PDB file of C-alpha atoms in Angstrom:
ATOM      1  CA  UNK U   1      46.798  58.201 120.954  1.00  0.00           C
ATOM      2  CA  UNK U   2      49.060  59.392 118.159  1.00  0.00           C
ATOM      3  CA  UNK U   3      52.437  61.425 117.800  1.00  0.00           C
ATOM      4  CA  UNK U   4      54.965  61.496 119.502  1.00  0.00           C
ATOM      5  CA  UNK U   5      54.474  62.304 123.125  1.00  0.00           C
ATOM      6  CA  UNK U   6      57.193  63.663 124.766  1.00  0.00           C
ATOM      7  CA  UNK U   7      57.768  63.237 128.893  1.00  0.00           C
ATOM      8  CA  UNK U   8      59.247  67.025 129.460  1.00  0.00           C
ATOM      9  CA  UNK U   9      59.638  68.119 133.203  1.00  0.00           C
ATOM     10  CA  UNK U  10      56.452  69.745 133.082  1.00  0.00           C
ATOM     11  CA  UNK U  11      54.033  68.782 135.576  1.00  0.00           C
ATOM     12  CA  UNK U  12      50.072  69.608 136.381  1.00  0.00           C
ATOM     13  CA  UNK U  13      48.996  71.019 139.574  1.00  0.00           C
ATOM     14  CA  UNK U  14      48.527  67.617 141.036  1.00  0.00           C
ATOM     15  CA  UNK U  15      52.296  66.332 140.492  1.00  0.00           C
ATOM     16  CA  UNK U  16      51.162  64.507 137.086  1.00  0.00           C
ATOM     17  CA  UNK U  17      53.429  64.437 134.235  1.00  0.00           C
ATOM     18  CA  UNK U  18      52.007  67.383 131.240  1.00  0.00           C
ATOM     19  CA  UNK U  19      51.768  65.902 127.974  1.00  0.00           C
ATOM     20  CA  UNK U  20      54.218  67.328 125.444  1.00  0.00           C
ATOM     21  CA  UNK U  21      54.144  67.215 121.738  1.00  0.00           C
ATOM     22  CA  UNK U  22      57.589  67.999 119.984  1.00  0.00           C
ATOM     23  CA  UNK U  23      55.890  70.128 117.334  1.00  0.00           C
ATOM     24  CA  UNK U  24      53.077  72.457 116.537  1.00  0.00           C
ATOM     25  CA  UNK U  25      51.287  69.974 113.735  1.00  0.00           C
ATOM     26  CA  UNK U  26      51.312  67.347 116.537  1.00  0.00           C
ATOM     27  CA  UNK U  27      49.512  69.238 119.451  1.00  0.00           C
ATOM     28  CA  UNK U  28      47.168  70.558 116.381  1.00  0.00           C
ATOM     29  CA  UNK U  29      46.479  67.173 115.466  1.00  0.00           C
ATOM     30  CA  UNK U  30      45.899  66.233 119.065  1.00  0.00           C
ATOM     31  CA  UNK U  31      43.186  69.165 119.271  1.00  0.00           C
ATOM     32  CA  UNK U  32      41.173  67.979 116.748  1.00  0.00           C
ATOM     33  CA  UNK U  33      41.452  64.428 118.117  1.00  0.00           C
ATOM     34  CA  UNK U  34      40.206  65.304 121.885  1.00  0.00           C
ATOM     35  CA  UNK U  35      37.709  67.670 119.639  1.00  0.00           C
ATOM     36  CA  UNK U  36      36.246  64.968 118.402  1.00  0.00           C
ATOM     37  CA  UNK U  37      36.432  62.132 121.037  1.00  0.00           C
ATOM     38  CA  UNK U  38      35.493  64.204 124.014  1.00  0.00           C
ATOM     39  CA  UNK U  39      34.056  67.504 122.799  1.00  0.00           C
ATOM     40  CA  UNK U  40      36.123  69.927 124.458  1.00  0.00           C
ATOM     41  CA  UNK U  41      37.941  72.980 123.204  1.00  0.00           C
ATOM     42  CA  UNK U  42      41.894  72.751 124.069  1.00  0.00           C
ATOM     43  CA  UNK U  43      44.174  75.111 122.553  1.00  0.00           C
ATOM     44  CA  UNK U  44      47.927  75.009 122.325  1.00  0.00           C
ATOM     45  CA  UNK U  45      50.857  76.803 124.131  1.00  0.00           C
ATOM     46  CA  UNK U  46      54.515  76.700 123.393  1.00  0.00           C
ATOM     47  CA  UNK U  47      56.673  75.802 126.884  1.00  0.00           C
ATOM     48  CA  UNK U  48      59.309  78.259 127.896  1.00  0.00           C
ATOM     49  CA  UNK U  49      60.279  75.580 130.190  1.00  0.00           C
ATOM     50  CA  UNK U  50      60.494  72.338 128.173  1.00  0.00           C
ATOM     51  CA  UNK U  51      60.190  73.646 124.556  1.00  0.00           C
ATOM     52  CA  UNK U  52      57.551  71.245 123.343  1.00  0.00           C
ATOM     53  CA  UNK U  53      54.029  72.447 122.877  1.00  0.00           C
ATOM     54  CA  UNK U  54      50.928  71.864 125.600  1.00  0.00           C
ATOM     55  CA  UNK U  55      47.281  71.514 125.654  1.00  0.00           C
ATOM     56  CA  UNK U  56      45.413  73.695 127.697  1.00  0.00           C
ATOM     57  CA  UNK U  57      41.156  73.871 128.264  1.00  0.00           C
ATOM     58  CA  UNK U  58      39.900  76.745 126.446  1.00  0.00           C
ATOM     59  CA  UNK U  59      38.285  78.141 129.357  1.00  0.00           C
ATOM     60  CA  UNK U  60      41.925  77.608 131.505  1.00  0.00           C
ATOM     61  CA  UNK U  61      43.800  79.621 129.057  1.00  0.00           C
ATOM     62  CA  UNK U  62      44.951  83.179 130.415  1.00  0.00           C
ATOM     63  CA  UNK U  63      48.272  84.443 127.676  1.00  0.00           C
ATOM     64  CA  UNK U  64      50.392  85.250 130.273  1.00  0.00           C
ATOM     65  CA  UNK U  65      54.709  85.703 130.523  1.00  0.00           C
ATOM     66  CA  UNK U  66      57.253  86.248 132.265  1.00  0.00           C
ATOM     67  CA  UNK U  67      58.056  90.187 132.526  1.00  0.00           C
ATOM     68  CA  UNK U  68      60.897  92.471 133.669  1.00  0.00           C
ATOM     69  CA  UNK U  69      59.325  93.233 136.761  1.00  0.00           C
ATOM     70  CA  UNK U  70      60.423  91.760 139.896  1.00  0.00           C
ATOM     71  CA  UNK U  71      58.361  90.098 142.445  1.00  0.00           C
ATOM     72  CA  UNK U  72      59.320  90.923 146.403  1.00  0.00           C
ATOM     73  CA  UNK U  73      61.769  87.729 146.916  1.00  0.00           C
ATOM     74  CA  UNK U  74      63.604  88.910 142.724  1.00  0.00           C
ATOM     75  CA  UNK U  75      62.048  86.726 140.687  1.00  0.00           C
ATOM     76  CA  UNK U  76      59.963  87.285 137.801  1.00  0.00           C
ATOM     77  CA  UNK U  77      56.516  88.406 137.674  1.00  0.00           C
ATOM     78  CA  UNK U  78      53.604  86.654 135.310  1.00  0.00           C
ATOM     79  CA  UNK U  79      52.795  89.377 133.126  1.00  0.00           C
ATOM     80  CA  UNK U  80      49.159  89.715 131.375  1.00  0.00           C
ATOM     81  CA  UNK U  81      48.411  91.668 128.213  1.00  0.00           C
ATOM     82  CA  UNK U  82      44.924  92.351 128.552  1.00  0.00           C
ATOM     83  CA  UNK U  83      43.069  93.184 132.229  1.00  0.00           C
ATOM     84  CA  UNK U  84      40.099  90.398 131.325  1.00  0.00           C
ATOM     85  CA  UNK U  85      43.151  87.337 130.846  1.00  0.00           C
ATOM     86  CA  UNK U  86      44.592  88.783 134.400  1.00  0.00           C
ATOM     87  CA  UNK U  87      41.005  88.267 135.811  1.00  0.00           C
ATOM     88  CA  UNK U  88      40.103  85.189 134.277  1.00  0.00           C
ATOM     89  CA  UNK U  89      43.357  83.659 135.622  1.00  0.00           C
ATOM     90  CA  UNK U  90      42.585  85.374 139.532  1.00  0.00           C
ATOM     91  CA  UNK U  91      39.111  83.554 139.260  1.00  0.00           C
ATOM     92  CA  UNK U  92      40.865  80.411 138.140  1.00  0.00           C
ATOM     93  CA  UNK U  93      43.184  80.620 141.146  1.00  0.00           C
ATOM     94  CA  UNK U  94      40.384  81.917 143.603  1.00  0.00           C
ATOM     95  CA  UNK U  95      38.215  78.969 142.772  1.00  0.00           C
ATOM     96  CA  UNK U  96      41.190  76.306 142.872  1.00  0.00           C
ATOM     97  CA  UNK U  97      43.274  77.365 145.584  1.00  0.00           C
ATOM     98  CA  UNK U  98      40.850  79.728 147.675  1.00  0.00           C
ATOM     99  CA  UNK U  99      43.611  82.481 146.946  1.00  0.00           C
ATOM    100  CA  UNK U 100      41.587  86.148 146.163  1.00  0.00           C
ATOM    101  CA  UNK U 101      44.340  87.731 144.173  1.00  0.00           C
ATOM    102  CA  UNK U 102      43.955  91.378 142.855  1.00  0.00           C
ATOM    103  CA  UNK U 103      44.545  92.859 139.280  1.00  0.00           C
ATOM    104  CA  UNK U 104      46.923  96.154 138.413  1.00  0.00           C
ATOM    105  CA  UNK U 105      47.910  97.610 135.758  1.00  0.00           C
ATOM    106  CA  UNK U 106      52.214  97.918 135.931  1.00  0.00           C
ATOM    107  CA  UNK U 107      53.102 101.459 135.284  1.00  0.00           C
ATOM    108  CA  UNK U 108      56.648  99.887 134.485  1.00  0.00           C
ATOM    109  CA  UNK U 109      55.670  97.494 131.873  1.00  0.00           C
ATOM    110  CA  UNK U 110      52.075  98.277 131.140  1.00  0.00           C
ATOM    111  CA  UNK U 111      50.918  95.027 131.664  1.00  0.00           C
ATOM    112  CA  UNK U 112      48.606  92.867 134.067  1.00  0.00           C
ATOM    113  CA  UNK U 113      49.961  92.047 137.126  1.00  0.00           C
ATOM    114  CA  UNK U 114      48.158  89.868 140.018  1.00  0.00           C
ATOM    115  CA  UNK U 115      48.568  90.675 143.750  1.00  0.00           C
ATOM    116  CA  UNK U 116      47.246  89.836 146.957  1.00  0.00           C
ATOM    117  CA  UNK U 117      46.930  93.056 148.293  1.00  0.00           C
ATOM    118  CA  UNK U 118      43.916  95.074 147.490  1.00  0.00           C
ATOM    119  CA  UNK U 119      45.251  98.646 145.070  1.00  0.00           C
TER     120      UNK U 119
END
């Protein structure tokens, strides 16, 4: 393709290497590029992992982050900032993994939180 493509320790839900682009004017330029050749609507994410930007499906995009809140085991929860990105993200996961996760509203952060067990 073009740019530089980066090999970053991100990986895809199937073990696959994630194809990085070490700046924002490449993975825009890569957009327009898989706009045009295939027709589909990607959009761009910076890593927190890796640093290097990502493409992601339009339709597969939920903003999400890691929050202050604490998940059972300590670690970090995925935060959501809107209740419809939360729910989009629980559908994603329902129909890929057969997981039914649950949305909530965090009366610590005020954000979108997923859980299995039904509020």
């Amino acid at each position: 393709m073009f740019g530089i493509k980066l090999f970053s320790a991100c990986k895809k839900q199937d073990g696959s290497k994630l194809k990085a682009y070490k700046t924002e004017a490449e993975a825009n330029e890569a957009i327009l590029y898989i706009k045009k050749r295939y027709r589909t609507e990607q959009v761009k994410y910076k890593c927190t992992k890796c640093g290097c930007w990502h493409l992601s499906p339009k339709d597969r995009q939920t903003p999400n982050h890691k929050s202050n809140c604490l998940d059972s085991t300590g670690k970090p929860k995925q935060a959501y900032p809107t209740k419809e990105s939360a729910e989009t993200r629980a559908k994603i996961i329902l129909k890929e993994q057969g997981k039914k996760l649950y949305v909530y509203k965090c009366d610590k952060c005020g954000e979108y939180h997923l859980t299995h067990k039904h509020r």
